[in-house]
């Protein structure tokens, strides 16, 4: 059975995460409830005529995928697998608004065509002329992990040698207004936000596109090996520790073998208790990291977490800005990522140097 290696990474986010080494330009914004992307220079990667017609998520996905492939030093892949929670939500909003504004008459189909969730994967395939397996997972907070698991199984089963995997989500103004009404996003009165010591419900929302080139062989550019990915829809607070112990045992590891754990703290008072219990008990002797204070919370934010973990394994350094506690290790060889949203869609991802 083939092993799965991360040989190229890239990240377009609400931070300057491209054209940099590793988070040296990152800043924590505690005074806004919605974080917007720091855009790359799109015309360096996409023709100006095409840029005009593309939604934000599509543009970010194309640029992020191009940067990941450049990082892996490859020009094409056997398959493209994307995960997204809301897809091209801006174009969906535009199309629905046009229906209302025009009384369901004289509609142009452009926004409708580009509003589907698989638009990002399709546009990347067109730009690469890749005719291989192309699939998009829309599974809420585990959309990216579902894509990652699919890619890992395909590489292990020798159905593909190189796969481009990504997590993409964009913000849409009307959707955000609904999220605010529903209490999913923090109120202005809850600011400044403190993700680690939350005193209110809701989250600071974000957006981003992170892509990874997975291959079946180790190269000079290799960041990490993906040992295992597991998804659980529902778990109680009391079950998390035993679930993690079992997950590690299945990979011949135990808690003491972990050199760091990346937790998905998002500042929601009600669901961050899952992480707090682990931080104070299970992982009190393990270096703990977090990331949603930098990228905001969105369905595929865990891809940003994987980008951070991959970078740490390659650089062997942990930036101060992502540290939860002060525990350190002399070397970082094994990292566990754990994420959940509102107490559901729990995911465990295990990386090795």
Coordinates of C-alpha atoms in Angstrom, one line a residue:
X1 CA 0.0 0.0 0.0
X2 CA 1.4 3.4 -1.1
X3 CA 2.1 6.2 1.4
X4 CA 0.7 9.7 1.0
X5 CA 3.0 12.6 1.1
X6 CA 2.3 16.4 1.0
X7 CA 4.7 17.6 -1.6
X8 CA 3.4 21.1 -2.2
X9 CA 1.3 23.6 -0.2
X10 CA -0.3 27.0 -0.7
X11 CA -2.7 29.3 1.1
X12 CA -4.7 32.4 0.1
X13 CA -6.3 33.6 3.4
X14 CA -7.2 36.7 5.4
X15 CA -3.5 36.9 6.2
X16 CA -0.5 37.5 3.9
X17 CA 0.2 33.7 3.5
X18 CA 1.6 33.8 0.0
X19 CA 5.0 35.4 -1.1
X20 CA 6.1 34.9 2.6
X21 CA 8.1 32.3 4.5
X22 CA 5.7 31.4 7.3
X23 CA 3.3 33.8 9.1
X24 CA 5.9 36.5 9.7
X25 CA 3.4 39.1 8.4
X26 CA 0.4 37.7 10.3
X27 CA -1.7 40.0 12.5
X28 CA -4.6 39.3 14.8
X29 CA -7.7 41.3 14.0
X30 CA -9.9 41.5 17.1
X31 CA -12.1 44.4 16.0
X32 CA -14.1 42.9 13.1
X33 CA -16.8 40.2 13.0
X34 CA -16.0 39.2 9.4
X35 CA -12.4 38.9 8.0
X36 CA -11.8 39.5 4.3
X37 CA -9.2 37.8 2.1
X38 CA -5.8 39.4 1.4
X39 CA -5.9 39.1 -2.4
X40 CA -3.0 38.0 -4.6
X41 CA -2.3 39.7 -7.9
X42 CA -4.8 37.7 -10.0
X43 CA -3.5 38.9 -13.4
X44 CA -0.2 37.1 -12.8
X45 CA -2.1 33.8 -12.9
X46 CA -5.4 34.4 -14.8
X47 CA -6.0 36.4 -18.0
X48 CA -7.7 39.8 -17.3
X49 CA -10.7 38.8 -19.6
X50 CA -11.3 35.7 -17.5
X51 CA -10.8 37.5 -14.1
X52 CA -13.9 39.7 -14.8
X53 CA -16.2 36.7 -15.0
X54 CA -14.8 34.8 -12.1
X55 CA -16.2 34.8 -8.5
X56 CA -13.7 35.4 -5.7
X57 CA -13.6 31.8 -4.6
X58 CA -12.8 30.6 -8.1
X59 CA -10.0 33.1 -8.5
X60 CA -8.5 32.2 -5.1
X61 CA -8.8 28.5 -5.9
X62 CA -7.0 28.8 -9.2
X63 CA -4.2 30.9 -7.8
X64 CA -3.8 28.7 -4.7
X65 CA -3.7 25.5 -6.8
X66 CA -1.1 27.1 -9.2
X67 CA 1.1 28.0 -6.2
X68 CA 0.8 24.5 -4.7
X69 CA 1.8 22.9 -7.9
X70 CA 4.7 25.3 -8.3
X71 CA 5.8 24.4 -4.8
X72 CA 5.7 20.7 -5.6
X73 CA 7.5 21.4 -8.9
X74 CA 4.9 19.6 -11.1
X75 CA 2.9 20.7 -14.1
X76 CA -0.1 18.4 -13.9
X77 CA -1.9 15.9 -11.6
X78 CA -4.0 12.8 -12.0
X79 CA -7.0 14.1 -10.1
X80 CA -8.4 17.2 -8.5
X81 CA -10.5 17.0 -5.3
X82 CA -12.0 20.0 -3.6
X83 CA -14.0 20.6 -0.5
X84 CA -16.3 23.5 0.1
X85 CA -19.0 24.4 2.5
X86 CA -20.9 27.1 0.6
X87 CA -19.3 26.9 -2.9
X88 CA -19.5 30.0 -5.1
X89 CA -22.0 31.8 -2.8
X90 CA -21.6 35.2 -4.3
X91 CA -22.8 34.0 -7.7
X92 CA -25.7 32.2 -6.1
X93 CA -26.7 35.4 -4.4
X94 CA -26.4 37.3 -7.7
X95 CA -28.6 34.9 -9.5
X96 CA -31.3 34.8 -6.9
X97 CA -31.3 38.6 -6.8
X98 CA -31.7 38.8 -10.6
X99 CA -34.7 36.5 -10.3
X100 CA -36.4 38.8 -7.9
X101 CA -35.3 42.1 -9.6
X102 CA -36.4 40.9 -13.1
X103 CA -39.6 39.1 -12.0
X104 CA -38.2 35.8 -13.2
X105 CA -37.8 37.1 -16.8
X106 CA -34.9 37.9 -19.1
X107 CA -32.3 36.2 -16.9
X108 CA -28.7 35.8 -18.1
X109 CA -27.4 32.3 -17.1
X110 CA -23.8 33.3 -16.3
X111 CA -24.3 33.6 -12.5
X112 CA -26.3 30.4 -12.4
X113 CA -23.6 28.5 -14.3
X114 CA -20.9 29.7 -12.0
X115 CA -22.8 29.3 -8.8
X116 CA -22.4 25.6 -8.5
X117 CA -20.1 24.1 -5.8
X118 CA -17.9 22.3 -8.3
X119 CA -17.0 25.5 -10.3
X120 CA -13.7 25.8 -8.5
X121 CA -12.5 22.2 -9.4
X122 CA -13.8 22.6 -12.9
X123 CA -12.0 25.9 -13.6
X124 CA -8.7 24.4 -12.2
X125 CA -9.1 21.4 -14.5
X126 CA -9.7 23.7 -17.5
X127 CA -6.7 25.8 -16.7
X128 CA -4.5 22.6 -16.4
X129 CA -6.3 20.7 -19.1
X130 CA -6.6 17.9 -16.6
X131 CA -9.1 15.3 -17.8
X132 CA -8.8 13.0 -14.7
X133 CA -11.0 12.4 -11.7
X134 CA -12.6 15.6 -10.5
X135 CA -14.8 15.6 -7.4
X136 CA -16.2 18.2 -5.0
X137 CA -17.2 17.4 -1.4
X138 CA -19.9 19.6 0.2
X139 CA -20.0 18.2 3.8
X140 CA -20.2 21.2 6.0
X141 CA -17.3 21.5 8.4
X142 CA -15.7 18.2 7.2
X143 CA -15.8 19.1 3.5
X144 CA -12.1 19.4 3.3
X145 CA -11.4 16.3 5.4
X146 CA -13.7 14.3 3.1
X147 CA -11.7 15.4 0.1
X148 CA -8.4 14.6 1.9
X149 CA -9.7 11.1 2.8
X150 CA -10.7 10.4 -0.7
X151 CA -7.3 11.5 -2.1
X152 CA -5.5 9.4 0.5
X153 CA -7.5 6.3 -0.3
X154 CA -6.9 6.8 -4.1
X155 CA -3.1 7.1 -3.6
X156 CA -3.1 4.1 -1.2
X157 CA -5.1 2.0 -3.7
X158 CA -2.7 3.1 -6.5
X159 CA -5.5 4.7 -8.5
X160 CA -3.6 7.9 -8.8
X161 CA 0.0 9.0 -8.2
X162 CA -0.5 12.8 -7.7
X163 CA -3.7 14.6 -6.6
X164 CA -4.5 18.2 -6.0
X165 CA -6.6 18.6 -2.9
X166 CA -8.0 21.9 -1.6
X167 CA -10.5 23.6 0.6
X168 CA -12.2 26.8 -0.7
X169 CA -14.9 29.1 0.8
X170 CA -15.8 32.7 0.1
X171 CA -18.0 35.3 1.8
X172 CA -21.2 36.6 0.4
X173 CA -22.8 39.7 1.8
X174 CA -26.4 38.5 2.0
X175 CA -25.4 35.1 3.4
X176 CA -23.3 36.8 6.1
X177 CA -26.3 39.0 7.0
X178 CA -28.4 35.8 7.5
X179 CA -25.6 34.2 9.6
X180 CA -25.6 37.4 11.8
X181 CA -29.4 37.1 12.2
X182 CA -29.1 33.5 13.2
X183 CA -26.4 34.3 15.8
X184 CA -23.6 32.3 14.0
X185 CA -21.5 35.5 13.8
X186 CA -20.5 37.5 16.8
X187 CA -22.3 40.8 17.5
X188 CA -20.4 44.1 17.3
X189 CA -21.0 44.4 21.1
X190 CA -19.0 41.2 21.6
X191 CA -15.8 42.8 20.3
X192 CA -12.9 42.9 20.8
X193 CA -12.9 39.1 20.2
X194 CA -10.6 36.7 22.1
X195 CA -10.7 33.3 20.5
X196 CA -9.0 31.5 23.4
X197 CA -11.0 33.1 26.2
X198 CA -14.4 33.5 24.6
X199 CA -17.2 35.1 26.6
X200 CA -19.9 35.0 23.9
X201 CA -21.4 32.7 21.3
X202 CA -20.9 33.0 17.6
X203 CA -17.6 33.3 15.7
X204 CA -15.6 35.8 13.7
X205 CA -16.2 34.6 10.2
X206 CA -13.5 34.3 7.4
X207 CA -12.8 32.9 4.0
X208 CA -9.9 31.3 2.2
X209 CA -8.4 28.8 -0.3
X210 CA -5.7 26.3 0.7
X211 CA -4.4 23.7 -1.7
X212 CA -2.1 20.7 -1.3
X213 CA -0.3 18.4 -3.8
X214 CA -0.4 14.8 -2.5
X215 CA 1.8 12.2 -4.1
X216 CA 2.9 8.6 -3.5
X217 CA 6.6 9.3 -3.2
X218 CA 8.8 11.4 -0.9
X219 CA 10.7 14.2 -2.7
X220 CA 12.9 17.1 -1.8
X221 CA 9.9 19.3 -1.5
X222 CA 8.0 17.0 0.9
X223 CA 6.4 18.6 3.9
X224 CA 4.8 15.7 5.7
X225 CA 3.3 12.2 5.4
X226 CA -0.5 11.9 6.0
X227 CA -0.8 8.9 8.3
X228 CA -4.5 8.9 8.9
X229 CA -7.8 10.9 8.5
X230 CA -11.0 10.1 10.5
X231 CA -14.4 11.8 10.5
X232 CA -17.1 11.4 13.2
X233 CA -20.4 13.2 12.9
X234 CA -21.4 13.2 16.6
X235 CA -19.4 12.8 19.8
X236 CA -20.1 13.8 23.4
X237 CA -17.6 15.9 25.3
X238 CA -16.8 12.8 27.4
X239 CA -16.0 10.7 24.4
X240 CA -13.4 12.9 22.7
X241 CA -10.4 11.7 24.7
X242 CA -11.1 8.0 24.3
X243 CA -11.8 8.6 20.6
X244 CA -8.4 10.3 20.2
X245 CA -6.6 7.5 22.1
X246 CA -8.2 4.9 19.9
X247 CA -7.3 6.8 16.8
X248 CA -3.7 7.1 17.8
X249 CA -3.6 3.5 18.9
X250 CA -4.7 2.4 15.4
X251 CA -1.6 4.1 14.2
X252 CA 0.7 2.5 16.8
X253 CA 0.9 5.8 18.7
X254 CA -0.1 7.3 22.1
X255 CA -0.6 10.8 23.5
X256 CA 3.0 11.0 24.6
X257 CA 4.2 10.5 21.0
X258 CA 2.6 13.7 19.8
X259 CA 5.0 16.6 19.3
X260 CA 2.1 19.1 18.8
X261 CA -1.7 19.3 18.6
X262 CA -3.6 21.8 16.4
X263 CA -7.0 22.6 17.9
X264 CA -9.8 24.4 16.1
X265 CA -10.7 27.0 18.7
X266 CA -13.1 29.4 17.1
X267 CA -14.2 31.6 19.9
X268 CA -17.7 30.1 20.3
X269 CA -18.3 29.8 24.1
X270 CA -20.7 26.9 23.7
X271 CA -18.6 24.5 21.5
X272 CA -15.0 25.5 22.5
X273 CA -15.5 23.4 25.6
X274 CA -14.5 20.4 23.5
X275 CA -11.1 22.0 23.0
X276 CA -10.7 23.4 26.5
X277 CA -11.2 20.0 28.1
X278 CA -8.5 18.5 25.9
X279 CA -6.1 21.5 26.4
X280 CA -6.4 21.4 30.2
X281 CA -6.3 17.6 30.7
X282 CA -5.4 15.3 27.8
X283 CA -2.8 17.6 26.1
X284 CA -1.5 19.6 29.1
X285 CA 2.1 18.3 28.4
X286 CA 1.8 18.7 24.6
X287 CA 2.5 21.9 22.6
X288 CA -0.9 23.2 21.6
X289 CA -1.6 25.4 18.6
X290 CA -4.6 27.3 17.2
X291 CA -5.3 29.2 14.0
X292 CA -8.9 30.5 13.5
X293 CA -7.9 33.8 15.2
X294 CA -5.9 34.4 12.0
X295 CA -8.1 33.1 9.2
X296 CA -11.6 33.3 10.8
X297 CA -14.1 30.5 11.0
X298 CA -15.6 29.0 7.9
X299 CA -16.4 25.5 6.7
X300 CA -13.0 24.6 5.2
X301 CA -10.9 26.6 7.7
X302 CA -9.3 23.3 8.8
X303 CA -7.4 23.4 5.5
X304 CA -5.6 26.5 6.9
X305 CA -4.8 24.4 10.0
X306 CA -3.3 21.7 7.8
X307 CA -1.2 24.3 6.0
X308 CA 0.2 25.5 9.4
X309 CA 0.9 21.9 10.5
X310 CA 2.7 21.1 7.2
X311 CA 4.8 24.2 7.5
X312 CA 5.8 23.4 11.1
X313 CA 6.9 19.9 10.1
X314 CA 9.1 21.3 7.3
X315 CA 10.5 24.4 9.1
X316 CA 10.7 22.8 12.6
X317 CA 9.5 26.1 14.0
X318 CA 6.3 27.2 15.6
X319 CA 5.4 30.9 15.3
X320 CA 4.5 32.6 18.6
X321 CA 1.2 33.8 17.1
X322 CA -0.3 30.3 16.9
X323 CA 0.8 29.0 20.4
X324 CA -1.9 28.2 23.0
X325 CA 0.6 27.1 25.7
X326 CA 4.3 27.5 26.4
X327 CA 5.2 23.8 26.1
X328 CA 7.9 23.2 23.5
X329 CA 9.7 20.2 22.0
X330 CA 13.2 19.9 20.6
X331 CA 11.8 18.4 17.3
X332 CA 8.4 18.2 15.7
X333 CA 7.8 14.9 14.0
X334 CA 4.2 14.0 14.7
X335 CA 1.2 16.4 14.7
X336 CA -2.5 15.7 15.4
X337 CA -5.2 18.1 14.1
X338 CA -8.6 18.1 15.7
X339 CA -11.5 20.2 14.6
X340 CA -15.3 20.4 15.2
X341 CA -18.0 23.0 14.7
X342 CA -20.9 23.5 17.1
X343 CA -20.2 20.2 18.7
X344 CA -20.6 18.2 15.4
X345 CA -18.5 17.1 12.5
X346 CA -15.4 16.0 14.4
X347 CA -12.3 15.4 12.3
X348 CA -8.9 13.9 13.3
X349 CA -5.9 14.3 10.9
X350 CA -2.5 12.8 11.8
X351 CA 0.7 14.0 10.1
X352 CA 4.3 12.7 10.4
X353 CA 7.5 14.4 9.3

